[in-house]
PDB file of C-alpha atoms in Angstrom:
ATOM      1  CA  UNK A 280       0.000   0.000   0.000  1.00 94.00           C
ATOM      2  CA  UNK A 281       1.320   3.408  -0.928  1.00 95.00           C
ATOM      3  CA  UNK A 282      -0.016   6.965  -0.932  1.00 95.00           C
ATOM      4  CA  UNK A 283      -0.268   8.336  -4.462  1.00 94.00           C
ATOM      5  CA  UNK A 284      -0.919  11.828  -5.752  1.00 93.00           C
ATOM      6  CA  UNK A 285      -2.712  12.515  -9.018  1.00 91.00           C
ATOM      7  CA  UNK A 286      -0.412  14.719 -11.085  1.00 91.00           C
ATOM      8  CA  UNK A 287      -1.065  16.605 -14.322  1.00 87.00           C
ATOM      9  CA  UNK A 288       1.404  16.822 -17.170  1.00 85.00           C
ATOM     10  CA  UNK A 289       3.860  19.622 -16.292  1.00 83.00           C
ATOM     11  CA  UNK A 290       3.813  21.055 -19.834  1.00 84.00           C
ATOM     12  CA  UNK A 291       5.021  24.651 -19.773  1.00 86.00           C
ATOM     13  CA  UNK A 292       5.482  24.786 -15.998  1.00 91.00           C
ATOM     14  CA  UNK A 293       8.589  26.809 -15.153  1.00 92.00           C
ATOM     15  CA  UNK A 294       8.360  28.091 -11.581  1.00 94.00           C
ATOM     16  CA  UNK A 295      10.704  25.345 -10.318  1.00 95.00           C
ATOM     17  CA  UNK A 296      12.166  22.057 -11.617  1.00 95.00           C
ATOM     18  CA  UNK A 297       9.647  19.248 -12.039  1.00 95.00           C
ATOM     19  CA  UNK A 298       9.812  15.661 -13.250  1.00 93.00           C
ATOM     20  CA  UNK A 299       7.772  14.090 -15.995  1.00 79.00           C
ATOM     21  CA  UNK A 300       4.581  12.312 -15.017  1.00 77.00           C
ATOM     22  CA  UNK A 301       4.295   8.549 -14.753  1.00 76.00           C
ATOM     23  CA  UNK A 302       2.236   6.587 -17.291  1.00 74.00           C
ATOM     24  CA  UNK A 303      -0.443   6.013 -14.638  1.00 74.00           C
ATOM     25  CA  UNK A 304      -0.723   9.726 -13.877  1.00 87.00           C
ATOM     26  CA  UNK A 305      -0.057   9.075 -10.177  1.00 91.00           C
ATOM     27  CA  UNK A 306       3.091   9.846  -8.194  1.00 94.00           C
ATOM     28  CA  UNK A 307       3.835   7.693  -5.118  1.00 95.00           C
ATOM     29  CA  UNK A 308       4.797   9.885  -2.163  1.00 96.00           C
ATOM     30  CA  UNK A 309       7.598   8.977   0.206  1.00 96.00           C
ATOM     31  CA  UNK A 310      10.936   9.930   1.607  1.00 95.00           C
ATOM     32  CA  UNK A 311      12.946   8.697  -1.392  1.00 96.00           C
ATOM     33  CA  UNK A 312      11.695  11.128  -4.045  1.00 97.00           C
ATOM     34  CA  UNK A 313      14.077  13.199  -6.098  1.00 96.00           C
ATOM     35  CA  UNK A 314      14.031  16.972  -5.811  1.00 97.00           C
ATOM     36  CA  UNK A 315      12.256  17.225  -9.175  1.00 96.00           C
ATOM     37  CA  UNK A 316       9.612  14.712  -8.051  1.00 96.00           C
ATOM     38  CA  UNK A 317       8.973  16.744  -4.905  1.00 97.00           C
ATOM     39  CA  UNK A 318       8.596  19.767  -7.167  1.00 96.00           C
ATOM     40  CA  UNK A 319       6.061  17.856  -9.241  1.00 95.00           C
ATOM     41  CA  UNK A 320       4.089  16.970  -6.122  1.00 96.00           C
ATOM     42  CA  UNK A 321       4.028  20.575  -4.886  1.00 96.00           C
ATOM     43  CA  UNK A 322       2.992  21.737  -8.360  1.00 95.00           C
ATOM     44  CA  UNK A 323       0.114  19.225  -8.396  1.00 93.00           C
ATOM     45  CA  UNK A 324      -1.110  20.054  -4.901  1.00 94.00           C
ATOM     46  CA  UNK A 325      -0.942  23.819  -5.386  1.00 93.00           C
ATOM     47  CA  UNK A 326      -2.506  23.534  -8.836  1.00 90.00           C
ATOM     48  CA  UNK A 327      -5.419  21.542  -7.420  1.00 84.00           C
ATOM     49  CA  UNK A 328      -6.271  24.524  -5.194  1.00 80.00           C
ATOM     50  CA  UNK A 329      -5.379  27.270  -7.670  1.00 71.00           C
ATOM     51  CA  UNK A 330      -8.851  28.822  -7.874  1.00 66.00           C
ATOM     52  CA  UNK A 331     -10.257  32.267  -7.227  1.00 59.00           C
ATOM     53  CA  UNK A 332     -13.606  31.368  -5.649  1.00 56.00           C
ATOM     54  CA  UNK A 333     -14.054  33.411  -2.461  1.00 54.00           C
ATOM     55  CA  UNK A 334     -17.757  33.722  -1.602  1.00 50.00           C
ATOM     56  CA  UNK A 335     -17.105  35.566   1.653  1.00 55.00           C
ATOM     57  CA  UNK A 336     -14.430  37.892   0.340  1.00 61.00           C
ATOM     58  CA  UNK A 337     -12.276  37.364   3.423  1.00 70.00           C
ATOM     59  CA  UNK A 338      -9.155  35.982   1.755  1.00 71.00           C
ATOM     60  CA  UNK A 339      -6.239  38.253   0.892  1.00 78.00           C
ATOM     61  CA  UNK A 340      -5.977  39.281  -2.764  1.00 79.00           C
ATOM     62  CA  UNK A 341      -3.985  37.106  -5.133  1.00 80.00           C
ATOM     63  CA  UNK A 342      -0.416  38.393  -5.576  1.00 82.00           C
ATOM     64  CA  UNK A 343       0.332  39.721  -9.021  1.00 83.00           C
ATOM     65  CA  UNK A 344       3.614  37.864  -9.433  1.00 83.00           C
ATOM     66  CA  UNK A 345       4.833  34.277  -9.249  1.00 84.00           C
ATOM     67  CA  UNK A 346       5.302  32.127  -7.301  1.00 90.00           C
ATOM     68  CA  UNK A 347       2.948  33.820  -4.826  1.00 86.00           C
ATOM     69  CA  UNK A 348       0.166  33.939  -7.410  1.00 89.00           C
ATOM     70  CA  UNK A 349       0.365  30.188  -8.096  1.00 92.00           C
ATOM     71  CA  UNK A 350       0.582  29.341  -4.389  1.00 93.00           C
ATOM     72  CA  UNK A 351      -2.302  31.625  -3.424  1.00 91.00           C
ATOM     73  CA  UNK A 352      -4.972  28.950  -2.983  1.00 89.00           C
ATOM     74  CA  UNK A 353      -2.647  26.590  -1.120  1.00 92.00           C
ATOM     75  CA  UNK A 354      -1.668  29.316   1.323  1.00 92.00           C
ATOM     76  CA  UNK A 355      -5.055  30.972   1.878  1.00 90.00           C
ATOM     77  CA  UNK A 356      -7.829  28.354   1.676  1.00 87.00           C
ATOM     78  CA  UNK A 357      -9.119  26.767   4.867  1.00 84.00           C
ATOM     79  CA  UNK A 358     -10.205  23.530   3.187  1.00 84.00           C
ATOM     80  CA  UNK A 359      -7.315  21.968   1.305  1.00 87.00           C
ATOM     81  CA  UNK A 360      -7.465  18.939  -0.978  1.00 86.00           C
ATOM     82  CA  UNK A 361      -4.937  16.761  -2.763  1.00 89.00           C
ATOM     83  CA  UNK A 362      -6.352  14.490  -5.476  1.00 88.00           C
ATOM     84  CA  UNK A 363      -5.164  10.930  -5.053  1.00 89.00           C
ATOM     85  CA  UNK A 364      -5.459   8.236  -2.449  1.00 90.00           C
ATOM     86  CA  UNK A 365      -4.031   4.859  -1.533  1.00 93.00           C
ATOM     87  CA  UNK A 366      -2.868   2.256  -4.022  1.00 94.00           C
ATOM     88  CA  UNK A 367      -2.758  -1.410  -3.086  1.00 95.00           C
ATOM     89  CA  UNK A 368      -1.020  -3.977  -5.274  1.00 95.00           C
ATOM     90  CA  UNK A 369      -1.223  -7.740  -4.819  1.00 95.00           C
ATOM     91  CA  UNK A 370       2.106  -8.780  -6.307  1.00 93.00           C
ATOM     92  CA  UNK A 371       1.098 -12.444  -6.339  1.00 93.00           C
ATOM     93  CA  UNK A 372      -1.768 -11.799  -8.767  1.00 94.00           C
ATOM     94  CA  UNK A 373      -0.855  -8.462 -10.325  1.00 94.00           C
ATOM     95  CA  UNK A 374      -4.151  -6.913  -9.223  1.00 96.00           C
ATOM     96  CA  UNK A 375      -3.990  -3.224  -8.309  1.00 95.00           C
ATOM     97  CA  UNK A 376      -6.637  -1.367  -6.320  1.00 94.00           C
ATOM     98  CA  UNK A 377      -6.614   2.417  -6.663  1.00 89.00           C
ATOM     99  CA  UNK A 378      -8.918   4.905  -5.001  1.00 80.00           C
ATOM    100  CA  UNK A 379     -11.139   6.622  -7.548  1.00 71.00           C
ATOM    101  CA  UNK A 380     -12.174  10.096  -8.568  1.00 66.00           C
ATOM    102  CA  UNK A 381     -13.936  10.958  -5.308  1.00 65.00           C
ATOM    103  CA  UNK A 382     -10.943  10.412  -3.070  1.00 75.00           C
ATOM    104  CA  UNK A 383      -8.124  12.543  -1.735  1.00 82.00           C
ATOM    105  CA  UNK A 384      -5.076  11.867   0.388  1.00 87.00           C
ATOM    106  CA  UNK A 385      -6.718  13.438   3.426  1.00 83.00           C
ATOM    107  CA  UNK A 386      -9.517  10.858   3.218  1.00 81.00           C
ATOM    108  CA  UNK A 387      -7.254   8.034   4.360  1.00 85.00           C
ATOM    109  CA  UNK A 388      -8.676   8.394   7.881  1.00 87.00           C
ATOM    110  CA  UNK A 389     -11.654   6.477   6.492  1.00 90.00           C
ATOM    111  CA  UNK A 390      -9.309   3.534   5.922  1.00 92.00           C
ATOM    112  CA  UNK A 391      -8.343   3.539   9.593  1.00 92.00           C
ATOM    113  CA  UNK A 392     -12.017   3.487  10.588  1.00 92.00           C
ATOM    114  CA  UNK A 393     -12.625   0.602   8.191  1.00 93.00           C
ATOM    115  CA  UNK A 394      -9.758  -1.397   9.703  1.00 93.00           C
ATOM    116  CA  UNK A 395     -10.914  -0.756  13.271  1.00 92.00           C
ATOM    117  CA  UNK A 396     -14.691  -0.676  13.006  1.00 92.00           C
ATOM    118  CA  UNK A 397     -15.679  -2.224   9.675  1.00 91.00           C
ATOM    119  CA  UNK A 398     -18.141  -0.882   7.132  1.00 90.00           C
ATOM    120  CA  UNK A 399     -17.960  -0.060   3.466  1.00 92.00           C
ATOM    121  CA  UNK A 400     -16.051   2.651   1.601  1.00 89.00           C
ATOM    122  CA  UNK A 401     -16.817   3.781  -1.938  1.00 87.00           C
ATOM    123  CA  UNK A 402     -14.151   5.755  -3.767  1.00 82.00           C
ATOM    124  CA  UNK A 403     -15.648   6.794  -7.080  1.00 70.00           C
ATOM    125  CA  UNK A 404     -18.225   6.253  -9.775  1.00 66.00           C
ATOM    126  CA  UNK A 405     -18.327   5.441 -13.481  1.00 66.00           C
ATOM    127  CA  UNK A 406     -16.162   4.572 -15.296  1.00 70.00           C
ATOM    128  CA  UNK A 407     -14.589   2.811 -12.262  1.00 78.00           C
ATOM    129  CA  UNK A 408     -16.162   2.281  -8.839  1.00 86.00           C
ATOM    130  CA  UNK A 409     -13.606   0.984  -6.318  1.00 90.00           C
ATOM    131  CA  UNK A 410     -15.027  -0.307  -3.029  1.00 92.00           C
ATOM    132  CA  UNK A 411     -13.404  -1.448   0.221  1.00 94.00           C
ATOM    133  CA  UNK A 412     -15.408  -3.564   2.697  1.00 95.00           C
ATOM    134  CA  UNK A 413     -14.699  -5.461   5.887  1.00 95.00           C
ATOM    135  CA  UNK A 414     -16.312  -8.849   6.541  1.00 94.00           C
ATOM    136  CA  UNK A 415     -15.316 -10.111   9.958  1.00 93.00           C
ATOM    137  CA  UNK A 416     -11.533  -9.968  10.007  1.00 94.00           C
ATOM    138  CA  UNK A 417     -11.258  -9.896   6.206  1.00 96.00           C
ATOM    139  CA  UNK A 418     -10.980  -6.688   4.199  1.00 96.00           C
ATOM    140  CA  UNK A 419     -12.013  -7.035   0.560  1.00 96.00           C
ATOM    141  CA  UNK A 420     -10.903  -4.462  -2.006  1.00 96.00           C
ATOM    142  CA  UNK A 421     -12.993  -4.601  -5.174  1.00 95.00           C
ATOM    143  CA  UNK A 422     -11.381  -2.856  -8.145  1.00 94.00           C
ATOM    144  CA  UNK A 423     -14.734  -2.044  -9.797  1.00 91.00           C
ATOM    145  CA  UNK A 424     -17.925  -2.837  -7.884  1.00 89.00           C
ATOM    146  CA  UNK A 425     -20.002  -2.292 -11.033  1.00 89.00           C
ATOM    147  CA  UNK A 426     -18.572  -5.466 -12.566  1.00 91.00           C
ATOM    148  CA  UNK A 427     -19.625  -8.865 -11.256  1.00 90.00           C
ATOM    149  CA  UNK A 428     -16.266 -10.355 -12.268  1.00 93.00           C
ATOM    150  CA  UNK A 429     -14.137  -7.517 -10.925  1.00 94.00           C
ATOM    151  CA  UNK A 430     -10.689  -8.414  -9.598  1.00 96.00           C
ATOM    152  CA  UNK A 431     -10.437  -8.271  -5.804  1.00 96.00           C
ATOM    153  CA  UNK A 432      -7.728  -8.149  -3.186  1.00 97.00           C
ATOM    154  CA  UNK A 433      -8.317  -9.673   0.242  1.00 97.00           C
ATOM    155  CA  UNK A 434      -6.273  -9.078   3.378  1.00 96.00           C
ATOM    156  CA  UNK A 435      -6.772  -9.212   7.107  1.00 96.00           C
ATOM    157  CA  UNK A 436      -7.720  -6.178   9.166  1.00 95.00           C
ATOM    158  CA  UNK A 437      -4.442  -6.470  11.064  1.00 96.00           C
ATOM    159  CA  UNK A 438      -2.509  -6.470   7.788  1.00 96.00           C
ATOM    160  CA  UNK A 439      -4.406  -3.376   6.676  1.00 96.00           C
ATOM    161  CA  UNK A 440      -3.435  -1.623   9.912  1.00 96.00           C
ATOM    162  CA  UNK A 441       0.212  -2.523   9.276  1.00 97.00           C
ATOM    163  CA  UNK A 442       0.024  -1.181   5.733  1.00 96.00           C
ATOM    164  CA  UNK A 443      -1.623   2.028   6.912  1.00 96.00           C
ATOM    165  CA  UNK A 444       1.198   2.578   9.403  1.00 96.00           C
ATOM    166  CA  UNK A 445       3.578   2.356   6.460  1.00 97.00           C
ATOM    167  CA  UNK A 446       1.526   4.944   4.580  1.00 96.00           C
ATOM    168  CA  UNK A 447       1.880   7.360   7.502  1.00 95.00           C
ATOM    169  CA  UNK A 448       5.661   6.858   7.465  1.00 96.00           C
ATOM    170  CA  UNK A 449       5.771   7.469   3.720  1.00 97.00           C
ATOM    171  CA  UNK A 450       3.825  10.715   4.032  1.00 96.00           C
ATOM    172  CA  UNK A 451       5.948  11.911   6.944  1.00 95.00           C
ATOM    173  CA  UNK A 452       9.046  11.177   4.869  1.00 96.00           C
ATOM    174  CA  UNK A 453       7.636  13.168   1.967  1.00 97.00           C
ATOM    175  CA  UNK A 454       6.802  16.121   4.214  1.00 96.00           C
ATOM    176  CA  UNK A 455      10.365  16.166   5.574  1.00 95.00           C
ATOM    177  CA  UNK A 456      11.709  16.204   2.006  1.00 96.00           C
ATOM    178  CA  UNK A 457       9.254  18.933   1.015  1.00 97.00           C
ATOM    179  CA  UNK A 458      10.391  21.167   3.882  1.00 95.00           C
ATOM    180  CA  UNK A 459      13.989  20.919   2.686  1.00 96.00           C
ATOM    181  CA  UNK A 460      12.865  21.419  -0.923  1.00 97.00           C
ATOM    182  CA  UNK A 461      10.862  24.540  -0.033  1.00 97.00           C
ATOM    183  CA  UNK A 462      13.856  26.078   1.734  1.00 96.00           C
ATOM    184  CA  UNK A 463      15.763  25.794  -1.548  1.00 97.00           C
ATOM    185  CA  UNK A 464      13.155  26.624  -4.169  1.00 97.00           C
ATOM    186  CA  UNK A 465      10.642  28.752  -2.254  1.00 96.00           C
ATOM    187  CA  UNK A 466      12.722  30.442   0.458  1.00 94.00           C
ATOM    188  CA  UNK A 467      10.283  33.328   0.768  1.00 92.00           C
ATOM    189  CA  UNK A 468       7.384  30.923   1.312  1.00 94.00           C
ATOM    190  CA  UNK A 469       9.126  28.018   3.041  1.00 94.00           C
ATOM    191  CA  UNK A 470       7.278  28.073   6.362  1.00 95.00           C
ATOM    192  CA  UNK A 471       3.716  28.643   5.061  1.00 95.00           C
ATOM    193  CA  UNK A 472       4.161  26.115   2.245  1.00 96.00           C
ATOM    194  CA  UNK A 473       5.397  23.465   4.680  1.00 96.00           C
ATOM    195  CA  UNK A 474       2.503  24.161   7.050  1.00 95.00           C
ATOM    196  CA  UNK A 475       0.002  23.996   4.170  1.00 95.00           C
ATOM    197  CA  UNK A 476       1.415  20.696   2.915  1.00 96.00           C
ATOM    198  CA  UNK A 477       1.127  19.247   6.419  1.00 94.00           C
ATOM    199  CA  UNK A 478      -2.528  20.318   6.481  1.00 93.00           C
ATOM    200  CA  UNK A 479      -3.190  18.812   3.054  1.00 92.00           C
ATOM    201  CA  UNK A 480      -1.720  15.514   4.198  1.00 92.00           C
ATOM    202  CA  UNK A 481      -3.290  15.581   7.642  1.00 89.00           C
ATOM    203  CA  UNK A 482       0.088  15.460   9.375  1.00 90.00           C
ATOM    204  CA  UNK A 483       1.646  17.250  12.302  1.00 81.00           C
ATOM    205  CA  UNK A 484       4.830  19.169  11.652  1.00 77.00           C
ATOM    206  CA  UNK A 485       7.937  17.770  13.352  1.00 64.00           C
ATOM    207  CA  UNK A 486       8.401  19.219  16.843  1.00 62.00           C
ATOM    208  CA  UNK A 487       4.844  20.633  16.858  1.00 51.00           C
TER     209      UNK A 487
END
């Protein structure tokens, strides 16, 4: 199990170095990313929140120059979102389960509730409807619940808890890398960017 971020093609992006996207369109997050991959992740997260909707008019105005203009949503919105989720691969069968269009990295708390208390989680809709369910001590991950012959992955609730602990370590490792990256590429925004990324990921900053 790994946390993955949905990333757009970085065509024409020039505010900082970025890497090319993967064929799947998702970037696994962890503490082993290159500097350019961290840049890609920050680009994707900030771009996901790069909107001007402000119904209450209580946010500061968008800066006229980059990178402040591009980072405006990330640094000023209360509700932050990072498109992506958790990817689970059964290497014995080659089946991969990936959260769908209605999921974000901050929604992984639902996985913890599933492991501890059971229930059913739906992660998207047509064209793919991934579903995670717990039956007793067994967690079943259905790649597409709309198909009667959909591939599935089954694991125990205790194994899911172990995998989720690994996800938290991966995200903490990414945040540590991002803090170092921001000091180099966004020195004027290092602290607020790091705080915003921690909020997006639902993590506490080190020593906080």
